[in-house]
mmCIF file of C-alpha atoms in Angstrom:
data_model
loop_
_atom_site.group_PDB
_atom_site.id
_atom_site.type_symbol
_atom_site.label_atom_id
_atom_site.label_comp_id
_atom_site.label_asym_id
_atom_site.label_seq_id
_atom_site.Cartn_x
_atom_site.Cartn_y
_atom_site.Cartn_z
ATOM 1 C CA GLY A 1081 -31.714 -13.860 7.496
ATOM 2 C CA GLU A 1082 -28.738 -12.818 9.543
ATOM 3 C CA SER A 1083 -25.559 -12.164 7.620
ATOM 4 C CA VAL A 1084 -22.450 -13.641 9.191
ATOM 5 C CA GLY A 1085 -19.147 -12.193 8.125
ATOM 6 C CA LEU A 1086 -15.813 -13.889 8.059
ATOM 7 C CA HIS A 1087 -13.951 -14.053 11.346
ATOM 8 C CA LEU A 1088 -10.614 -12.552 10.461
ATOM 9 C CA PRO A 1089 -7.430 -14.030 11.874
ATOM 10 C CA THR A 1090 -5.872 -11.460 14.170
ATOM 11 C CA LEU A 1091 -2.221 -10.779 14.802
ATOM 12 C CA SER A 1092 -1.368 -8.672 17.808
ATOM 13 C CA VAL A 1093 2.176 -7.344 18.126
ATOM 14 C CA GLN A 1094 4.061 -4.919 20.304
ATOM 15 C CA GLU A 1095 5.208 -1.667 18.741
ATOM 16 C CA GLY A 1096 8.737 -2.083 17.445
ATOM 17 C CA ASP A 1097 8.469 -5.839 16.935
ATOM 18 C CA ASN A 1098 8.477 -7.468 13.516
ATOM 19 C CA SER A 1099 5.204 -8.802 12.099
ATOM 20 C CA ILE A 1100 4.700 -11.699 9.751
ATOM 21 C CA ILE A 1101 1.376 -12.111 7.972
ATOM 22 C CA ASN A 1102 0.745 -15.268 5.992
ATOM 23 C CA CYS A 1103 -1.452 -16.073 3.040
ATOM 24 C CA ALA A 1104 -2.194 -19.265 1.148
ATOM 25 C CA TYR A 1105 -3.207 -18.613 -2.422
ATOM 26 C CA SER A 1106 -5.509 -20.763 -4.434
ATOM 27 C CA ASN A 1107 -4.425 -20.987 -8.036
ATOM 28 C CA SER A 1108 -1.160 -22.547 -9.146
ATOM 29 C CA ALA A 1109 -1.542 -20.614 -12.425
ATOM 30 C CA SER A 1110 -1.353 -17.276 -10.588
ATOM 31 C CA ASP A 1111 1.800 -15.410 -11.473
ATOM 32 C CA TYR A 1112 1.449 -12.009 -9.849
ATOM 33 C CA PHE A 1113 0.778 -11.305 -6.198
ATOM 34 C CA ILE A 1114 0.018 -8.162 -4.277
ATOM 35 C CA TRP A 1115 -0.314 -7.202 -0.631
ATOM 36 C CA TYR A 1116 -2.878 -4.575 0.233
ATOM 37 C CA LYS A 1117 -3.512 -2.761 3.496
ATOM 38 C CA GLN A 1118 -7.035 -1.676 4.362
ATOM 39 C CA GLU A 1119 -7.719 0.777 7.139
ATOM 40 C CA SER A 1120 -11.181 1.181 8.547
ATOM 41 C CA GLY A 1121 -13.478 3.014 6.142
ATOM 42 C CA LYS A 1122 -10.920 3.136 3.338
ATOM 43 C CA GLY A 1123 -10.130 1.254 0.182
ATOM 44 C CA PRO A 1124 -7.305 -1.267 -0.200
ATOM 45 C CA GLN A 1125 -3.943 0.470 -0.341
ATOM 46 C CA PHE A 1126 -1.100 -1.081 -2.333
ATOM 47 C CA ILE A 1127 1.895 -2.129 -0.229
ATOM 48 C CA ILE A 1128 4.123 -4.370 -2.316
ATOM 49 C CA ASP A 1129 3.925 -6.814 -5.192
ATOM 50 C CA ILE A 1130 5.910 -9.750 -6.490
ATOM 51 C CA ARG A 1131 6.002 -11.712 -9.721
ATOM 52 C CA SER A 1132 6.188 -15.466 -9.813
ATOM 53 C CA ASN A 1133 9.732 -15.445 -11.190
ATOM 54 C CA MET A 1134 10.922 -14.079 -7.837
ATOM 55 C CA ASP A 1135 10.800 -15.509 -4.343
ATOM 56 C CA LYS A 1136 11.580 -12.386 -2.356
ATOM 57 C CA ARG A 1137 11.102 -8.689 -2.770
ATOM 58 C CA GLN A 1138 11.867 -5.885 -0.348
ATOM 59 C CA GLY A 1139 10.344 -2.482 0.087
ATOM 60 C CA GLN A 1140 10.598 0.111 2.766
ATOM 61 C CA ARG A 1141 10.133 -1.819 6.043
ATOM 62 C CA VAL A 1142 8.250 -4.553 4.182
ATOM 63 C CA THR A 1143 9.346 -7.798 2.581
ATOM 64 C CA VAL A 1144 7.235 -10.240 0.613
ATOM 65 C CA LEU A 1145 8.222 -13.881 0.323
ATOM 66 C CA LEU A 1146 6.736 -16.238 -2.246
ATOM 67 C CA ASN A 1147 6.860 -20.018 -2.027
ATOM 68 C CA LYS A 1148 5.291 -21.409 -5.167
ATOM 69 C CA THR A 1149 5.828 -25.009 -4.122
ATOM 70 C CA VAL A 1150 3.311 -24.705 -1.310
ATOM 71 C CA LYS A 1151 1.400 -21.715 -2.748
ATOM 72 C CA HIS A 1152 2.271 -19.493 0.165
ATOM 73 C CA LEU A 1153 2.900 -15.773 0.489
ATOM 74 C CA SER A 1154 4.074 -13.867 3.492
ATOM 75 C CA LEU A 1155 4.399 -10.207 4.342
ATOM 76 C CA GLN A 1156 7.012 -9.172 6.848
ATOM 77 C CA ILE A 1157 6.799 -5.746 8.448
ATOM 78 C CA ALA A 1158 9.893 -4.575 10.285
ATOM 79 C CA ALA A 1159 9.659 -2.422 13.400
ATOM 80 C CA THR A 1160 5.867 -2.414 13.395
ATOM 81 C CA GLN A 1161 4.266 0.926 14.220
ATOM 82 C CA PRO A 1162 0.760 1.827 15.483
ATOM 83 C CA GLY A 1163 0.025 3.226 12.013
ATOM 84 C CA ASP A 1164 0.466 -0.279 10.605
ATOM 85 C CA SER A 1165 -2.714 -1.411 12.375
ATOM 86 C CA ALA A 1166 -5.108 -2.445 9.627
ATOM 87 C CA VAL A 1167 -6.455 -5.463 7.767
ATOM 88 C CA TYR A 1168 -3.946 -6.932 5.335
ATOM 89 C CA PHE A 1169 -5.063 -8.795 2.216
ATOM 90 C CA CYS A 1170 -3.056 -10.793 -0.238
ATOM 91 C CA ALA A 1171 -4.330 -10.866 -3.802
ATOM 92 C CA GLU A 1172 -3.403 -13.033 -6.759
ATOM 93 C CA THR A 1173 -3.892 -12.766 -10.454
ATOM 94 C CA ARG A 1174 -2.659 -14.468 -13.576
ATOM 95 C CA TRP A 1175 -1.536 -13.280 -16.946
ATOM 96 C CA GLY A 1176 -4.425 -12.374 -19.196
ATOM 97 C CA SER A 1177 -6.907 -12.077 -16.354
ATOM 98 C CA GLN A 1178 -7.596 -8.438 -17.161
ATOM 99 C CA GLY A 1179 -6.903 -7.302 -13.620
ATOM 100 C CA ASN A 1180 -9.308 -9.685 -11.981
ATOM 101 C CA LEU A 1181 -7.729 -9.826 -8.545
ATOM 102 C CA ILE A 1182 -8.640 -12.689 -6.250
ATOM 103 C CA PHE A 1183 -8.401 -11.459 -2.694
ATOM 104 C CA GLY A 1184 -7.637 -13.587 0.336
ATOM 105 C CA LYS A 1185 -9.607 -13.459 3.572
ATOM 106 C CA GLY A 1186 -7.457 -10.861 5.288
ATOM 107 C CA THR A 1187 -5.571 -10.675 8.559
ATOM 108 C CA LYS A 1188 -6.181 -7.991 11.125
ATOM 109 C CA LEU A 1189 -2.973 -6.560 12.535
ATOM 110 C CA SER A 1190 -3.192 -4.801 15.905
ATOM 111 C CA VAL A 1191 -0.146 -2.959 17.160
ATOM 112 C CA LYS A 1192 0.064 -2.330 20.865
ATOM 113 C CA PRO A 1193 1.947 0.823 21.880
ATOM 114 C CA GLU B 1251 -0.060 11.727 -5.221
ATOM 115 C CA PRO B 1252 -2.927 11.111 -7.653
ATOM 116 C CA GLU B 1253 -5.915 9.300 -6.207
ATOM 117 C CA VAL B 1254 -8.996 7.483 -7.339
ATOM 118 C CA THR B 1255 -11.973 9.430 -6.014
ATOM 119 C CA GLN B 1256 -15.453 8.079 -5.462
ATOM 120 C CA THR B 1257 -18.767 9.771 -4.784
ATOM 121 C CA PRO B 1258 -20.894 9.646 -2.781
ATOM 122 C CA SER B 1259 -19.158 8.167 0.235
ATOM 123 C CA HIS B 1260 -22.461 6.769 1.470
ATOM 124 C CA GLN B 1261 -25.634 6.104 -0.478
ATOM 125 C CA VAL B 1262 -28.881 4.939 1.047
ATOM 126 C CA THR B 1263 -31.592 3.728 -1.272
ATOM 127 C CA GLN B 1264 -34.797 1.757 -1.158
ATOM 128 C CA MET B 1265 -35.073 -1.706 -2.606
ATOM 129 C CA GLY B 1266 -35.999 -1.586 -6.286
ATOM 130 C CA GLN B 1267 -34.509 1.845 -6.878
ATOM 131 C CA GLU B 1268 -31.727 2.591 -9.316
ATOM 132 C CA VAL B 1269 -28.387 3.867 -8.059
ATOM 133 C CA ILE B 1270 -25.361 5.248 -9.833
ATOM 134 C CA LEU B 1271 -21.999 5.149 -8.136
ATOM 135 C CA ARG B 1272 -19.395 7.494 -9.501
ATOM 136 C CA CYS B 1273 -15.647 7.284 -9.781
ATOM 137 C CA VAL B 1274 -12.893 9.470 -11.155
ATOM 138 C CA PRO B 1275 -9.916 7.210 -11.914
ATOM 139 C CA ILE B 1276 -6.331 8.436 -11.954
ATOM 140 C CA SER B 1277 -5.968 10.553 -15.072
ATOM 141 C CA ASN B 1278 -3.379 8.598 -17.074
ATOM 142 C CA HIS B 1279 -4.845 5.187 -16.236
ATOM 143 C CA LEU B 1280 -6.457 3.119 -18.953
ATOM 144 C CA TYR B 1281 -7.992 0.155 -17.136
ATOM 145 C CA PHE B 1282 -10.884 0.557 -14.756
ATOM 146 C CA TYR B 1283 -12.538 -1.786 -12.310
ATOM 147 C CA TRP B 1284 -15.341 -2.164 -9.832
ATOM 148 C CA TYR B 1285 -15.041 -4.388 -6.797
ATOM 149 C CA ARG B 1286 -17.364 -4.829 -3.870
ATOM 150 C CA GLN B 1287 -16.937 -5.831 -0.253
ATOM 151 C CA ILE B 1288 -19.856 -7.032 1.797
ATOM 152 C CA LEU B 1289 -19.355 -6.091 5.437
ATOM 153 C CA GLY B 1290 -16.711 -8.299 7.038
ATOM 154 C CA GLN B 1291 -16.057 -10.301 3.897
ATOM 155 C CA LYS B 1292 -13.540 -10.498 1.099
ATOM 156 C CA VAL B 1293 -13.139 -7.927 -1.614
ATOM 157 C CA GLU B 1294 -14.758 -9.382 -4.756
ATOM 158 C CA PHE B 1295 -14.200 -8.543 -8.411
ATOM 159 C CA LEU B 1296 -17.198 -7.269 -10.347
ATOM 160 C CA VAL B 1297 -16.026 -5.954 -13.702
ATOM 161 C CA SER B 1298 -13.079 -4.622 -15.662
ATOM 162 C CA PHE B 1299 -13.338 -2.003 -18.392
ATOM 163 C CA TYR B 1300 -10.935 -0.928 -21.121
ATOM 164 C CA ASN B 1301 -11.255 1.016 -24.328
ATOM 165 C CA ASN B 1302 -14.921 1.740 -23.644
ATOM 166 C CA GLU B 1303 -15.992 -1.816 -23.246
ATOM 167 C CA ILE B 1304 -16.189 -4.499 -20.604
ATOM 168 C CA SER B 1305 -13.125 -6.754 -20.607
ATOM 169 C CA GLU B 1306 -14.239 -9.240 -18.009
ATOM 170 C CA LYS B 1307 -17.043 -9.612 -15.513
ATOM 171 C CA SER B 1308 -17.819 -11.907 -12.637
ATOM 172 C CA GLU B 1309 -20.952 -13.917 -11.922
ATOM 173 C CA ILE B 1310 -22.023 -11.178 -9.523
ATOM 174 C CA PHE B 1311 -22.195 -8.680 -12.386
ATOM 175 C CA ASP B 1312 -25.581 -9.702 -13.757
ATOM 176 C CA ASP B 1313 -28.032 -7.817 -15.965
ATOM 177 C CA GLN B 1314 -28.896 -5.455 -13.107
ATOM 178 C CA PHE B 1315 -25.400 -3.960 -13.297
ATOM 179 C CA SER B 1316 -23.911 -1.757 -15.968
ATOM 180 C CA VAL B 1317 -20.828 0.410 -16.305
ATOM 181 C CA GLU B 1318 -20.154 3.460 -18.355
ATOM 182 C CA ARG B 1319 -17.441 5.968 -19.028
ATOM 183 C CA PRO B 1320 -19.627 8.890 -20.105
ATOM 184 C CA ASP B 1321 -16.759 11.337 -20.561
ATOM 185 C CA GLY B 1322 -12.988 11.442 -20.303
ATOM 186 C CA SER B 1323 -12.879 11.397 -16.534
ATOM 187 C CA ASN B 1324 -15.847 9.628 -14.931
ATOM 188 C CA PHE B 1325 -16.465 5.913 -14.607
ATOM 189 C CA THR B 1326 -19.848 4.853 -13.262
ATOM 190 C CA LEU B 1327 -21.500 1.736 -11.914
ATOM 191 C CA LYS B 1328 -25.272 1.552 -12.217
ATOM 192 C CA ILE B 1329 -27.461 -0.897 -10.374
ATOM 193 C CA ARG B 1330 -30.829 -0.851 -12.082
ATOM 194 C CA SER B 1331 -33.067 -2.286 -9.379
ATOM 195 C CA THR B 1332 -31.322 -2.637 -6.060
ATOM 196 C CA LYS B 1333 -31.800 -5.614 -3.773
ATOM 197 C CA LEU B 1334 -31.077 -5.878 -0.066
ATOM 198 C CA GLU B 1335 -28.083 -8.092 -0.810
ATOM 199 C CA ASP B 1336 -26.511 -5.321 -2.898
ATOM 200 C CA SER B 1337 -25.666 -3.552 0.353
ATOM 201 C CA ALA B 1338 -21.874 -3.381 0.422
ATOM 202 C CA MET B 1339 -18.858 -1.157 -0.054
ATOM 203 C CA TYR B 1340 -18.205 -0.602 -3.740
ATOM 204 C CA PHE B 1341 -14.638 0.178 -4.716
ATOM 205 C CA CYS B 1342 -13.482 1.634 -7.967
ATOM 206 C CA ALA B 1343 -9.913 0.944 -9.082
ATOM 207 C CA SER B 1344 -7.684 1.863 -11.986
ATOM 208 C CA THR B 1345 -4.271 1.031 -13.373
ATOM 209 C CA THR B 1346 -2.023 1.896 -16.288
ATOM 210 C CA VAL B 1347 -1.656 -1.598 -17.730
ATOM 211 C CA ASN B 1348 -3.642 -4.705 -16.938
ATOM 212 C CA TYR B 1349 -0.753 -7.060 -16.393
ATOM 213 C CA ASN B 1350 1.659 -7.102 -13.459
ATOM 214 C CA SER B 1351 0.498 -3.683 -12.381
ATOM 215 C CA PRO B 1352 -1.070 -2.939 -9.003
ATOM 216 C CA LEU B 1353 -4.580 -1.577 -8.946
ATOM 217 C CA HIS B 1354 -5.129 1.717 -7.172
ATOM 218 C CA PHE B 1355 -8.378 1.780 -5.240
ATOM 219 C CA GLY B 1356 -10.661 4.590 -4.175
ATOM 220 C CA ASN B 1357 -12.067 4.806 -0.669
ATOM 221 C CA GLY B 1358 -15.349 3.324 -1.735
ATOM 222 C CA THR B 1359 -19.043 4.087 -1.638
ATOM 223 C CA ARG B 1360 -21.026 2.428 1.111
ATOM 224 C CA LEU B 1361 -24.334 1.398 -0.421
ATOM 225 C CA THR B 1362 -27.160 0.636 1.993
ATOM 226 C CA VAL B 1363 -30.344 -0.820 0.525
ATOM 227 C CA THR B 1364 -33.354 -0.677 2.831
#
């Protein structure tokens, strides 16, 4: 039979603007969260992580926000560049899970020059 | 920067054949993983491996799958008798510790079963 893939949410932004990508995670027991970037034909690339005892963490041009009350993660990219165009996945895991990451559906970010 | 490397980048095989996907994790990493991604879908956990044994496996990782670390550098995934639905990207990953540590992924092997 025909295989139907997921239709990814798409975010289209102008170069130089800020981007916000959202993710709802599934397990209230999850205590470690990671954002990955996946470019076409490549594996997931680590961007930033956050533990559940924090609600905000900043990296270079990226910020992750964690709201445990509503089980929500967001990734903010400042001054978005064409090289940021990719699919972005959030992933969650919990202590003792032996690295079993649960990935979200992904959001496709398109940056218009 | 050290990388996880995977070979081959693309493998085509006929249904019922055995395939072995190969990975060289980052050299000082101790925990190793296989994930797969069916075209257009989520990345899914298959198996984790530490100290020469499987730590955890998913429902996908049935008796047709096996993993091995035959020497100090390689980490392999074997599918004994491939099915059409095994067609996917297979990603190897590794990390130094298995808790609160990001996994580093290779660029994957695209497996096509015909």
